XYZ file of C-alpha atoms in Angstrom:
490
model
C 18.143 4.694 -23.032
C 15.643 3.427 -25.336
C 13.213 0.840 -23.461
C 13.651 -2.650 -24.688
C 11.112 -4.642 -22.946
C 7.689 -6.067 -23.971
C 6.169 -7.732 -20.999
C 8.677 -10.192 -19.551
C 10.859 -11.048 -22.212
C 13.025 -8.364 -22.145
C 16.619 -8.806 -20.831
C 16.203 -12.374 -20.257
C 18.124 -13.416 -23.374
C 21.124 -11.623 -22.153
C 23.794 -12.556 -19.143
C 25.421 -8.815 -18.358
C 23.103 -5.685 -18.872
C 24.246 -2.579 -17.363
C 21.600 0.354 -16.374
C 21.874 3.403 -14.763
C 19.496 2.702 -11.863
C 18.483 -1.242 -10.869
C 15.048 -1.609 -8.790
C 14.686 -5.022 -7.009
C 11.180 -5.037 -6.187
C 8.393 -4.290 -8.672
C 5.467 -3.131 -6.362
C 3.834 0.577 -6.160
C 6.806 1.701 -4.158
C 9.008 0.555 -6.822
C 7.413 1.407 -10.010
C 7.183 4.994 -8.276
C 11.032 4.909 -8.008
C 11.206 3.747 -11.462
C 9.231 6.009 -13.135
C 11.156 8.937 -11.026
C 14.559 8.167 -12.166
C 13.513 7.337 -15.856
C 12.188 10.724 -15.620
C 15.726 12.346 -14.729
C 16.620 10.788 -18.156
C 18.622 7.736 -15.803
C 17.839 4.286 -17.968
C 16.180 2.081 -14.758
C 15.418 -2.117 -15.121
C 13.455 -3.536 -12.355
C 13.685 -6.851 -11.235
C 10.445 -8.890 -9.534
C 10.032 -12.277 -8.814
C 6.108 -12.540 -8.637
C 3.492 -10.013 -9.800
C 4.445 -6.754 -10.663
C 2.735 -4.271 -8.734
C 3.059 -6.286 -5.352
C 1.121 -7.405 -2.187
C -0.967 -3.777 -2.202
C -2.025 -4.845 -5.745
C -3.078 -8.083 -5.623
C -2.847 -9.603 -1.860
C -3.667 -6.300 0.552
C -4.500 -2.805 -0.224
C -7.136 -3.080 -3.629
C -8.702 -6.947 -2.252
C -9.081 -6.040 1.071
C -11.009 -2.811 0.645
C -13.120 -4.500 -1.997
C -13.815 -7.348 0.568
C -14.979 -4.040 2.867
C -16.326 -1.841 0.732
C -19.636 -3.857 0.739
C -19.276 -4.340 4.789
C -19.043 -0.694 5.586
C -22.006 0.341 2.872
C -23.975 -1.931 4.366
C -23.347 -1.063 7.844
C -23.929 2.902 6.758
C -27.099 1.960 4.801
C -28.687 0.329 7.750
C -28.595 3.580 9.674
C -30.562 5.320 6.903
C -34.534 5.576 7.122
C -36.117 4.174 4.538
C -32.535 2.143 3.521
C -32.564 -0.437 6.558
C -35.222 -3.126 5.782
C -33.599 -3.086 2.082
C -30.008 -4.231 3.401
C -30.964 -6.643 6.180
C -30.516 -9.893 3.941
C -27.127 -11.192 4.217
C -24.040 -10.350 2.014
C -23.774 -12.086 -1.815
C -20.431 -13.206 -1.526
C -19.723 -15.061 -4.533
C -21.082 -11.051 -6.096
C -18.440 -9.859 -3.410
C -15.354 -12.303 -4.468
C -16.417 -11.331 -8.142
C -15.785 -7.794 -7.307
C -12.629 -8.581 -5.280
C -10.998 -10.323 -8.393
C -11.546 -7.617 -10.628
C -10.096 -5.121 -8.164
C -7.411 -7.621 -8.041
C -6.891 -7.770 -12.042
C -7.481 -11.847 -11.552
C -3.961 -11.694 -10.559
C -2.214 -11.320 -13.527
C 0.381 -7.903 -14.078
C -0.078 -7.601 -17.871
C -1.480 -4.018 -17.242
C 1.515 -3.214 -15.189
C 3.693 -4.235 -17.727
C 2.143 -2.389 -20.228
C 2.289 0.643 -18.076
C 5.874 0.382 -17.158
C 6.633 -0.266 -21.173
C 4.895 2.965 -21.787
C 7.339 5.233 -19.391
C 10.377 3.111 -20.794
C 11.795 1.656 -17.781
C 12.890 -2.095 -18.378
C 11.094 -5.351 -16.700
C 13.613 -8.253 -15.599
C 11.218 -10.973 -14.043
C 13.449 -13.057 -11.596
C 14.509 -13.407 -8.343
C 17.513 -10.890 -7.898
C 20.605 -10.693 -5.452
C 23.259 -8.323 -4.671
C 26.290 -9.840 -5.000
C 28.746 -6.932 -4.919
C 28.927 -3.390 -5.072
C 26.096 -1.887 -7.543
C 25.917 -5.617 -8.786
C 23.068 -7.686 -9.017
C 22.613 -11.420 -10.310
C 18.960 -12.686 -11.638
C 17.607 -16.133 -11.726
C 15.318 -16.181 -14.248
C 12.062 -18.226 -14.560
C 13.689 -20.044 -17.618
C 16.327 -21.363 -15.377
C 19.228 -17.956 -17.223
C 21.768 -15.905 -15.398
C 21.721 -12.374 -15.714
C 24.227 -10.237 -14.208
C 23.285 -6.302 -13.925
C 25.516 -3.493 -12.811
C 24.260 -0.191 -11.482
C 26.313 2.877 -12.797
C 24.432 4.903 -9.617
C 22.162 3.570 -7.575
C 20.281 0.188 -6.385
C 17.346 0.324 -4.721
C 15.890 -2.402 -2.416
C 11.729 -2.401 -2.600
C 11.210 -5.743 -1.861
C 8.881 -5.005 1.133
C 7.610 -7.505 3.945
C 6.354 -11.170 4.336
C 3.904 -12.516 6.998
C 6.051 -13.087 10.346
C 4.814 -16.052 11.784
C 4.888 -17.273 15.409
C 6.707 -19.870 16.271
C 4.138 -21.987 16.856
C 3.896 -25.772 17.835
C 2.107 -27.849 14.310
C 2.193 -24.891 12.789
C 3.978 -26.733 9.443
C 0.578 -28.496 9.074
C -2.152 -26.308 9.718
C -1.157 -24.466 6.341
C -3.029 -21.372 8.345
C -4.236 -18.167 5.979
C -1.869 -14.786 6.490
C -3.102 -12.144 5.293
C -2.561 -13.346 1.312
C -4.600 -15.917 1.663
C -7.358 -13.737 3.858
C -7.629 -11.459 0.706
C -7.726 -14.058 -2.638
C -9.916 -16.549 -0.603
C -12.495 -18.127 -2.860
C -15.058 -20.113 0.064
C -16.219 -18.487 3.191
C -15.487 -20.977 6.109
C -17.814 -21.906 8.612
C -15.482 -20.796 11.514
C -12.712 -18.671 11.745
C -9.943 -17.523 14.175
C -8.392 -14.747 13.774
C -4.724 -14.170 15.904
C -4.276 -10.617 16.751
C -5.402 -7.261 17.314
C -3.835 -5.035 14.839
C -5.609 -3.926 11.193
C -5.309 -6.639 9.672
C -6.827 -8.651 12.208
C -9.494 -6.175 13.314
C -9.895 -5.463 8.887
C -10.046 -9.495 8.163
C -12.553 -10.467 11.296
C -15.202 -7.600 9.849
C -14.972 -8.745 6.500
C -15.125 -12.448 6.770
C -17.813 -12.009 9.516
C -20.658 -10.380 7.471
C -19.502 -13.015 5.111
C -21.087 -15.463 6.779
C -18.470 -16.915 8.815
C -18.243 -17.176 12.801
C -15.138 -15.323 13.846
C -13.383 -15.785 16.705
C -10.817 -12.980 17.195
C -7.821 -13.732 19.528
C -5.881 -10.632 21.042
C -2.621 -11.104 23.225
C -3.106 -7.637 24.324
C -6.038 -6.117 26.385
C -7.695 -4.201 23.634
C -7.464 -3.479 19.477
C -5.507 -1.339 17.839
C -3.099 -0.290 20.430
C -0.966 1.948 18.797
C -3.778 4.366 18.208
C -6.346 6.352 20.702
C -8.114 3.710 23.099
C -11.293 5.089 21.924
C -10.707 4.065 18.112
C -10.201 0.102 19.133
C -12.922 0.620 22.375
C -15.103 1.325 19.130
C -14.098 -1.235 16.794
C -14.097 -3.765 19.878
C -18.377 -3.175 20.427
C -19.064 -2.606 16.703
C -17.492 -6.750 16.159
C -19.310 -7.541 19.090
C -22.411 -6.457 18.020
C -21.764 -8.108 14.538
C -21.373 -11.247 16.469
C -17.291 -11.885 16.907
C -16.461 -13.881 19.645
C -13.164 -11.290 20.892
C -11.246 -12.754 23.797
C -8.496 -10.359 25.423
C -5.360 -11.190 26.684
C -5.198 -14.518 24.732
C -3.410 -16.307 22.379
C -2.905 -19.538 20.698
C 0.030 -22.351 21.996
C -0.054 -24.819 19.599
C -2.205 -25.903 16.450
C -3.007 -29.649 14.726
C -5.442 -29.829 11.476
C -7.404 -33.086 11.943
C -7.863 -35.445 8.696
C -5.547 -33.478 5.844
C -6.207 -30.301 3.712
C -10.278 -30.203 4.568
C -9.808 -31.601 8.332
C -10.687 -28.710 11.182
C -7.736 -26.964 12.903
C -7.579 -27.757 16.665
C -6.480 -24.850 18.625
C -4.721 -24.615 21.958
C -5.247 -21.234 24.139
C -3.091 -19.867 26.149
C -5.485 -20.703 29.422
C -5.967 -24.189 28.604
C -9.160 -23.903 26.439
C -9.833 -25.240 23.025
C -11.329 -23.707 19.937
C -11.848 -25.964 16.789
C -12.351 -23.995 13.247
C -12.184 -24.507 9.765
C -9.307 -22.087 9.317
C -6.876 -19.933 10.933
C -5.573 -16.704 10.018
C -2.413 -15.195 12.081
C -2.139 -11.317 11.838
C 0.546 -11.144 13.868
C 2.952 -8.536 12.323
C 5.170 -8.341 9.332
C 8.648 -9.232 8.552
C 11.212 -7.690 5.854
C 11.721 -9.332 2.592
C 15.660 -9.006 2.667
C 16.409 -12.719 3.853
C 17.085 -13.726 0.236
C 18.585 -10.740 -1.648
C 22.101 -10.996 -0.844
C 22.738 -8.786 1.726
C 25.884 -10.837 3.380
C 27.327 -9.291 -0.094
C 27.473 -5.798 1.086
C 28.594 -5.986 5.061
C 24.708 -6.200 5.782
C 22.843 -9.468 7.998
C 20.270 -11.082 5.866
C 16.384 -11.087 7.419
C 17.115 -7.530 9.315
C 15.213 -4.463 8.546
C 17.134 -1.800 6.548
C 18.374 1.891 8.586
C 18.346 4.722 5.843
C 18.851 8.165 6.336
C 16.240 10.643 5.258
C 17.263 10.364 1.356
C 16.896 6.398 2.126
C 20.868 5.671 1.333
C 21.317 2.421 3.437
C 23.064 3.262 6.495
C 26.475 1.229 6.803
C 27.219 0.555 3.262
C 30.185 2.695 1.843
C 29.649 4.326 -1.444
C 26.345 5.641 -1.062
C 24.678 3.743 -4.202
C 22.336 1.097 -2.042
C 18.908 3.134 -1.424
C 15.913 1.057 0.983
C 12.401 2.357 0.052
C 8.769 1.721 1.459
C 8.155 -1.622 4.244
C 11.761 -3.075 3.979
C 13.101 -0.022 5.890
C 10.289 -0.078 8.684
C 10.121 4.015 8.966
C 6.487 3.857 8.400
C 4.771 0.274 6.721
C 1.787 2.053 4.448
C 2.111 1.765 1.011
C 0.963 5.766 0.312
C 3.881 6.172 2.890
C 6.431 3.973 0.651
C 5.361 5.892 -2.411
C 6.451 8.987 -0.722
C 9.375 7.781 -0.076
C 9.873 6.269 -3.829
C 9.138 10.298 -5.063
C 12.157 11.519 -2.933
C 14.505 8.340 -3.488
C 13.884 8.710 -7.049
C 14.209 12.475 -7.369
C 17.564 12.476 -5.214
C 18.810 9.407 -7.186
C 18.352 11.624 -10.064
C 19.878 14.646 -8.559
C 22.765 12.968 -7.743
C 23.308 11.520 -10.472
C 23.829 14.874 -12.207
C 26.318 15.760 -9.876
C 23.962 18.190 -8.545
C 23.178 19.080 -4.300
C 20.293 17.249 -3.096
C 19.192 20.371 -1.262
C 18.378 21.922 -4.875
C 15.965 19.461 -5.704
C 12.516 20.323 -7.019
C 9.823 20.957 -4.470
C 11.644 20.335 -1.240
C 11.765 16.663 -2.355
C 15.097 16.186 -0.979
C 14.761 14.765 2.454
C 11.983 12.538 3.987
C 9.858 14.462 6.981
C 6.138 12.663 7.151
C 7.620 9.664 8.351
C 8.363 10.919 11.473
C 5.744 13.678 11.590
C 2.452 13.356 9.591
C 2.221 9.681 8.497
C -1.931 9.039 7.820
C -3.799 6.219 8.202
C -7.445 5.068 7.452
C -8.824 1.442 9.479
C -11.699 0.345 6.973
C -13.637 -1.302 9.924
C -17.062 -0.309 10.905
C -16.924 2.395 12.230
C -13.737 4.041 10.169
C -10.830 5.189 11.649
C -8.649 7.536 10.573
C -5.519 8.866 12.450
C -2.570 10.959 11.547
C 0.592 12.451 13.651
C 0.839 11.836 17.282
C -1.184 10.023 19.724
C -1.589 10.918 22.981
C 0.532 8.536 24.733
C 3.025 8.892 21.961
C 3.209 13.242 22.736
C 3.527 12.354 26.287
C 6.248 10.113 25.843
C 7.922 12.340 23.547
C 7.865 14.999 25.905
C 5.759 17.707 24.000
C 3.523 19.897 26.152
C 0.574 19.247 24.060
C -3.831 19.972 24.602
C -6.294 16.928 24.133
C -9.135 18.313 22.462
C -12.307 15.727 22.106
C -15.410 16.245 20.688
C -18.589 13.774 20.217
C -18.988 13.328 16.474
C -22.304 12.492 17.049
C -22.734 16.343 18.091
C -21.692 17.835 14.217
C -24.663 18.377 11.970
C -23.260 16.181 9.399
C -23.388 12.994 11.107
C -27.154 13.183 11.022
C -27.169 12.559 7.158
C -25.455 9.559 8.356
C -28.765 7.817 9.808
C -29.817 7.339 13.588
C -27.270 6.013 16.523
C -24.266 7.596 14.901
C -21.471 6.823 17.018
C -18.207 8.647 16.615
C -15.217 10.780 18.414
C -12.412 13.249 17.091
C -9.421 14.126 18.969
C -6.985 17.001 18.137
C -3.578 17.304 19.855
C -2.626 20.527 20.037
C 1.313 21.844 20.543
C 0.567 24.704 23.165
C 4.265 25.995 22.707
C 3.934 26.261 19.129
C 0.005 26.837 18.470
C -0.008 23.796 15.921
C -1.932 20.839 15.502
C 0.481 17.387 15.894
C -2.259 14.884 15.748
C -5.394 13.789 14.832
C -7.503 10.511 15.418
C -11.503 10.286 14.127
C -13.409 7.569 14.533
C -16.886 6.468 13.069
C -18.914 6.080 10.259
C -17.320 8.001 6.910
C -14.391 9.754 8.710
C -12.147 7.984 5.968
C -12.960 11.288 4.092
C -11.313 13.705 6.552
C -7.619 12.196 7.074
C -6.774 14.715 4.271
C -7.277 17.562 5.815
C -5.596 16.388 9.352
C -2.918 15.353 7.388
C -2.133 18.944 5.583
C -2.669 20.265 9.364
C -0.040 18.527 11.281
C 2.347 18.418 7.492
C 1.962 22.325 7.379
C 2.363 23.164 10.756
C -0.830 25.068 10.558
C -0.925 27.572 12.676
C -4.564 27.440 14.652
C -5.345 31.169 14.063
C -4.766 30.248 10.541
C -7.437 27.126 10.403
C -9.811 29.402 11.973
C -10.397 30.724 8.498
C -10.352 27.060 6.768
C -14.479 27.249 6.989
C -16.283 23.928 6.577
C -18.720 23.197 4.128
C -22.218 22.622 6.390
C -23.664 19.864 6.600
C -20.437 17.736 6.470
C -18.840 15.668 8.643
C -15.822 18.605 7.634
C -17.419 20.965 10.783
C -16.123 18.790 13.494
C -12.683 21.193 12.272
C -14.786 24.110 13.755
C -16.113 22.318 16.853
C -12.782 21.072 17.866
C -11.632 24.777 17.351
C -13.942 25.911 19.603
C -13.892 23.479 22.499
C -9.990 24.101 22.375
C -10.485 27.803 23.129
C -13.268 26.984 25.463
């Protein structure tokens, strides 16, 4: 089908359209479906309500790392001799907002647009609903109707919101989430940060060497609890020693801004104390986008999370047309994870479409397995952490005879390039029935760099007498492969 949109004034002239393949939710997970099934020669429209290419464009992924991009360099520069004295002044931060908005394209899509235009698939702007079987109805910015209709498939990519507490004056604070953490413009004077997760942990380093004076407030008894206690026991001194006030087991009751928009917010602890800052940012987990897209239509509750097998059909709806891809279904809430699953949802969309088995398609792309087994991460805190597969406490619970192998980063030859007082630990988890790695956690300075390779470990199933002969390049950070290989056969 021949691509008839320019930007956003394609369809909007119309009230019915009918399209092979209908994507509600124009971020990275759902351009990747797009451009998949527009491949397979299936004509695809997609629908968004705000900016196409979504929160990882333009309110998470791209401003957040260029908020920490200066952070970290700085913090690995000071280590160097001959680097320190040169990148003890404080950080330029109308230099780093500068750099944040261009990451950010100043918040405006036309690029995407173009991009999208260029592999033909069709741009509805709007705010879309399922209202039926393979239906969909658009509200359009210009106040128009347009009814859709799905020959195959409609996919949900509409992602996740902010989930905030329930928390007494909440409705006035107006407190940051994690949108307005990343598109900030002023650096206040004091800030508390609610929870201990990455965006918490990300947000407190970045708005810290800002120049502001960060209080971080964690429920639980350490950071990053879903990974290795080392990772968040390092993150937890590294903020302390930058000067965050971090308070365990704590957590705000209630909330009042004094004196409107510029008055301070007035904070209630769960002991009885009071903090008073200038604003507050809650981090406290993430919520599915499916409250508003018509779910009650299909036999589905509105606001729940969406079950999908491993092609991501929605579980529960008859037919087999309505696909869930990336946050919305909860399997694994990355965006390089929801992309993966846009390549297969895409690719069996297509498949099916032809009437052909899934099973057939091309590469293996038929059924979704990193989710469960090899899902990578990177923390872009100082120090870096990086994590893929299992944890230890997830293997035990799981009930896999596995091998903790540690080793002292500090101890690898290419950790020294790094400067003086490196601090840093690996850990490999090692199946002992099957001889194969299942996960792998490093944390420190520059270990972004080596998720990769842990990642085509535990995805391959690489056999250990095999990785023997993957030889590191020396002096990297690459040769903690080797030491961990040699303390495991001791």
């Amino acid at each position: 089908m021949r691509n008839e949109t320019v930007r956003n004034t394609a369809v909007t002239n119309e009230t019915a359209r009918t399209y092979d393949v209908i994507v509600i939710g124009g971020g990275p997970v759902g351009e990747n479906v797009a451009e998949r099934t527009r491949a397979a020669g299936l004509s695809t429209v997609i629908v968004e309500r705000e900016l196409l290419g979504g929160e990882c464009s333009f309110w998470a992924c791209d401003p957040s790392k260029a908020l920490l991009r200066p952070v970290v360099a700085r913090a690995d520069a000071s280590r160097v001799p001959g680097l320190d004295p040169a990148v003890a002044g404080p950080l330029d931060a109308e230099r780093v907002f500068a750099h944040r908005d261009r990451m950010s394209s100043y918040w405006k899509d036309e690029d995407q647009a173009d991009w999208l235009n260029s592999v033909s698939v069709d741009l509805l702007r709007g705010h879309g609903r399922l209202t039926g079987p393979r239906e969909v109805t658009v509200e359009t910015p210009e106040g128009n109707t347009v009814a859709l209709t799905a020959r195959h498939a409609v996919v949900l990519s509409t992602g996740t919101r902010a989930a905030l507490p329930p928390l007494p004056g909440l409705d006035s604070v107006r407190p940051w989430t994690s949108r307005e953490a990343t598109s900030a413009r002023e650096v206040p004077g004091r800030l508390t940060v609610v929870g201990g997760g990455v965006v918490a942990v990300e947000m407190a380093t970045a708005w810290q060497a800002l120049g502001s004076r960060v209080t971080l407030l964690v429920l639980e008894n350490g950071l990053l609890e879903r990974m290795e206690p080392f990772a968040g026991e390092l993150v937890t001194d590294a903020l302390r020693e930058a000067g965050v006030d971090i308070r365990f087991g704590t957590t705000a009751t209630s909330v009042h801004r004094d004196g409107g928009a510029a008055g301070e917010v007035r904070i209630t602890l769960s002991n009885g104390e009071q903090l008073v800052a200038d604003e507050i940012l809650l981090a406290t987990g993430r919520a599915p986008q499916t409250h508003e897209v018509g779910l009650e239509a299909v036999g589905l509750t509105p606001g729940d999370w969406l079950s999908v097998d491993d092609t991501f059909r929605v579980t529960g709806v008859a037919g087999g047309w309505l696909y869930a891809v990336g946050d919305v279904n909860r399997r694994a809430l990355m965006t390089h994870q929801g992309k993966y699953q846009a390549r297969i949802a895409g690719t069996v969309i297509g498949t099916r479409a032809k009437g052909e088995p899934v099973d057939d398609a091309p590469w293996g792309a038929h059924a979704a397995t990193a989710d469960h087994a090899a899902v990578p991460q990177v923390v872009f805190t100082v120090p870096e952490i990086a994590s893929v597969g299992l944890t230890s406490r997830e293997a035990e619970r799981s009930g896999r005879r596995v091998k903790v192998v540690d080793y002292d980063l500090a101890q690898v030859a290419g950790a020294h390039q790094y400067g003086e007082d490196y601090r840093g630990r690996a850990r490999m988890l090692v199946d002992t029935d099957r001889g194969t790695v299942v996960g792998v956690t490093f944390a420190g300075p520059g270990v972004g760099g080596l998720v990769h390779s842990a990642t085509i470990a535990v995805a391959g199933e690489v056999p250990l007498d095999r990785l023997w002969h993957a030889v590191p390049a020396f002096p990297t950070l690459g040769e903690v492969w080797l030491r961990l290989l040699e303390t495991h056969r001791g």
